[in-house]
């Protein structure tokens, strides 16, 4: 059964909703951010139209809003400003020296708990969230570290399945700050934004304390700041071309860097990979005497069918089959992420090597039914339906395009695309071309965003001039796309997909009233 747009007759919710949106605007607009993270522009956010913010939306996800306490909010802004003064996370220095020095001074907090370490090109965050949900369902205290964030930097560090409280985020930063400054004074370059945040996560996990950490790399693997960790289980989601200027120009070259998270005697859980990437990863596993579990061989997706609000799966794990698993996320790619997550958790519990059994089926079902992944085919508005997806490379776009077609059955789909200038924008647009009737190109408010006119030039070559509209401001682009979707009539089943960047998706969430 396909999920189709639902009619919503609520109309304008009046001044109360306007006041509430104004509060969100005030809280978000002058927020300092690091390079590569959302920086909402004051004029853009304040100009968000009543049409956008007055429509009802599905229940909110676990993306935290600004702190309600003004003093806490002020303190959080100070921390964000200090972090913003460091190297942005898109600047890569192939060395672990600085973060290792910091871990030494902090007493090696990352050694205080076992960990599941995740790399790959696409699907890392969703897979991490699924792993976290499964571990939590089996009564383990979890810490999860993911990047980038959709709206709030505090999203990146989660304890027991919830983003770290702003107060605890501030406290953790202030606790390690003197030691960060000690390392800064010794080194040629100061610790980067991502290195400091990684140290904060590891320290917060040790302080909690957690039973297990679920850690997503920032970029690559070998030289990623997270790789001071020794993961008991190393997970590699599908590898494709992204960050080619830093990681390599073929899947095999990129795999060389990502294989660095495989440690001696670990279990390596491999999603389906291009042949050259698989060869590199298997070679690394042999060198490290690691155990390998491969999707399509030792585990995988047995069957899947579209269901209202997601999909119904039968998964084959390392210990046996798990039928009747409902996953409230869309797309075949998410089903494969679920299989990888299940195998990783089984491996963590020793299933497939030490134990020949399955995990409790009811617990597995309950865990997967709770999974959310903000900004990944997330429905944020109805009538017309507006979906957000953070696809930012051709492989991610292809997966999103297939999933939207399968799950929603839109009669007409309008795209809103705002991409970063360092991405394969043509490849991304080509992946969406078959499903977009028209595309509105725009830009988010960060310095990395591709100029809307430059993006339009590529879009015209891919779509043709008659299918491309340019709206440099994101709020105007959303309005234009919704207007185009509404041209078919209230019950015609048209929709809007906002995509191209996590940053664009985060700003669209704010404009559309999600917090």
PDB file of N, CA and C in Angstrom, residues 27 81 84 90 124 139 178 224 254 279-280 285 309 314 320 330 367 419 439 442 444 458 477 507:
ATOM      1  N   UNK A  27      15.293  32.637  18.477  1.00  0.00           N
ATOM      2  CA  UNK A  27      16.244  31.701  19.082  1.00  0.00           C
ATOM      3  C   UNK A  27      17.289  31.209  18.105  1.00  0.00           C
ATOM      4  N   UNK A  81      29.977  29.685  19.873  1.00  0.00           N
ATOM      5  CA  UNK A  81      30.855  30.712  19.315  1.00  0.00           C
ATOM      6  C   UNK A  81      32.321  30.290  19.432  1.00  0.00           C
ATOM      7  N   UNK A  84      33.008  27.609  17.020  1.00  0.00           N
ATOM      8  CA  UNK A  84      32.994  28.140  15.652  1.00  0.00           C
ATOM      9  C   UNK A  84      34.311  28.801  15.279  1.00  0.00           C
ATOM     10  N   UNK A  90      35.086  20.450   7.612  1.00  0.00           N
ATOM     11  CA  UNK A  90      35.395  20.072   6.233  1.00  0.00           C
ATOM     12  C   UNK A  90      36.887  20.220   5.934  1.00  0.00           C
ATOM     13  N   UNK A 124      25.107   6.185   7.242  1.00  0.00           N
ATOM     14  CA  UNK A 124      25.758   6.015   8.542  1.00  0.00           C
ATOM     15  C   UNK A 124      24.861   6.433   9.707  1.00  0.00           C
ATOM     16  N   UNK A 139      18.188  -3.155  27.059  1.00  0.00           N
ATOM     17  CA  UNK A 139      18.476  -2.599  28.389  1.00  0.00           C
ATOM     18  C   UNK A 139      19.931  -2.190  28.592  1.00  0.00           C
ATOM     19  N   UNK A 178      40.033  23.411  29.686  1.00  0.00           N
ATOM     20  CA  UNK A 178      41.428  23.674  30.058  1.00  0.00           C
ATOM     21  C   UNK A 178      42.413  22.710  29.402  1.00  0.00           C
ATOM     22  N   UNK A 224      40.328   9.981  10.790  1.00  0.00           N
ATOM     23  CA  UNK A 224      39.181  10.649  11.402  1.00  0.00           C
ATOM     24  C   UNK A 224      39.399  10.742  12.911  1.00  0.00           C
ATOM     25  N   UNK A 254      38.698   5.151  -1.818  1.00  0.00           N
ATOM     26  CA  UNK A 254      37.975   5.646  -0.642  1.00  0.00           C
ATOM     27  C   UNK A 254      37.944   4.571   0.444  1.00  0.00           C
ATOM     28  N   UNK A 279      37.140  -5.617  -1.953  1.00  0.00           N
ATOM     29  CA  UNK A 279      38.469  -6.236  -1.934  1.00  0.00           C
ATOM     30  C   UNK A 279      39.375  -5.564  -0.911  1.00  0.00           C
ATOM     31  N   UNK A 280      39.342  -4.245  -0.867  1.00  0.00           N
ATOM     32  CA  UNK A 280      40.173  -3.496   0.075  1.00  0.00           C
ATOM     33  C   UNK A 280      39.758  -3.804   1.517  1.00  0.00           C
ATOM     34  N   UNK A 285      40.619  -6.714   6.753  1.00  0.00           N
ATOM     35  CA  UNK A 285      40.127  -7.639   7.778  1.00  0.00           C
ATOM     36  C   UNK A 285      41.100  -8.794   7.990  1.00  0.00           C
ATOM     37  N   UNK A 309       3.330   4.277   6.447  1.00  0.00           N
ATOM     38  CA  UNK A 309       4.290   4.846   7.383  1.00  0.00           C
ATOM     39  C   UNK A 309       5.652   4.205   7.370  1.00  0.00           C
ATOM     40  N   UNK A 314      11.387  -8.867   6.526  1.00  0.00           N
ATOM     41  CA  UNK A 314      11.953 -10.082   7.095  1.00  0.00           C
ATOM     42  C   UNK A 314      13.449  -9.993   6.904  1.00  0.00           C
ATOM     43  N   UNK A 320      19.865 -16.206  12.474  1.00  0.00           N
ATOM     44  CA  UNK A 320      18.623 -16.743  11.931  1.00  0.00           C
ATOM     45  C   UNK A 320      17.723 -15.640  11.411  1.00  0.00           C
ATOM     46  N   UNK A 330      11.321   4.962   5.024  1.00  0.00           N
ATOM     47  CA  UNK A 330      11.011   4.607   3.648  1.00  0.00           C
ATOM     48  C   UNK A 330      12.252   4.191   2.868  1.00  0.00           C
ATOM     49  N   UNK A 367      12.140  -2.555  18.975  1.00  0.00           N
ATOM     50  CA  UNK A 367      13.206  -1.571  18.761  1.00  0.00           C
ATOM     51  C   UNK A 367      13.091  -0.903  17.394  1.00  0.00           C
ATOM     52  N   UNK A 419      22.366  22.872  -2.862  1.00  0.00           N
ATOM     53  CA  UNK A 419      23.510  21.978  -2.699  1.00  0.00           C
ATOM     54  C   UNK A 419      24.760  22.749  -2.308  1.00  0.00           C
ATOM     55  N   UNK A 439      11.866  21.618 -11.009  1.00  0.00           N
ATOM     56  CA  UNK A 439      12.789  21.779  -9.905  1.00  0.00           C
ATOM     57  C   UNK A 439      12.984  23.262  -9.621  1.00  0.00           C
ATOM     58  N   UNK A 442      17.846  26.671  -5.346  1.00  0.00           N
ATOM     59  CA  UNK A 442      17.986  27.707  -4.338  1.00  0.00           C
ATOM     60  C   UNK A 442      19.337  27.544  -3.662  1.00  0.00           C
ATOM     61  N   UNK A 444      21.207  27.476   0.515  1.00  0.00           N
ATOM     62  CA  UNK A 444      21.082  27.677   1.952  1.00  0.00           C
ATOM     63  C   UNK A 444      21.964  28.853   2.357  1.00  0.00           C
ATOM     64  N   UNK A 458      23.459  24.425 -14.263  1.00  0.00           N
ATOM     65  CA  UNK A 458      23.593  22.974 -14.394  1.00  0.00           C
ATOM     66  C   UNK A 458      22.221  22.324 -14.506  1.00  0.00           C
ATOM     67  N   UNK A 477      11.809  29.693  -2.308  1.00  0.00           N
ATOM     68  CA  UNK A 477      11.844  28.428  -3.055  1.00  0.00           C
ATOM     69  C   UNK A 477      10.789  27.463  -2.541  1.00  0.00           C
ATOM     70  N   UNK A 507      17.517  23.970   7.486  1.00  0.00           N
ATOM     71  CA  UNK A 507      16.888  25.282   7.396  1.00  0.00           C
ATOM     72  C   UNK A 507      15.435  25.173   6.947  1.00  0.00           C
TER      73      UNK A 507
END
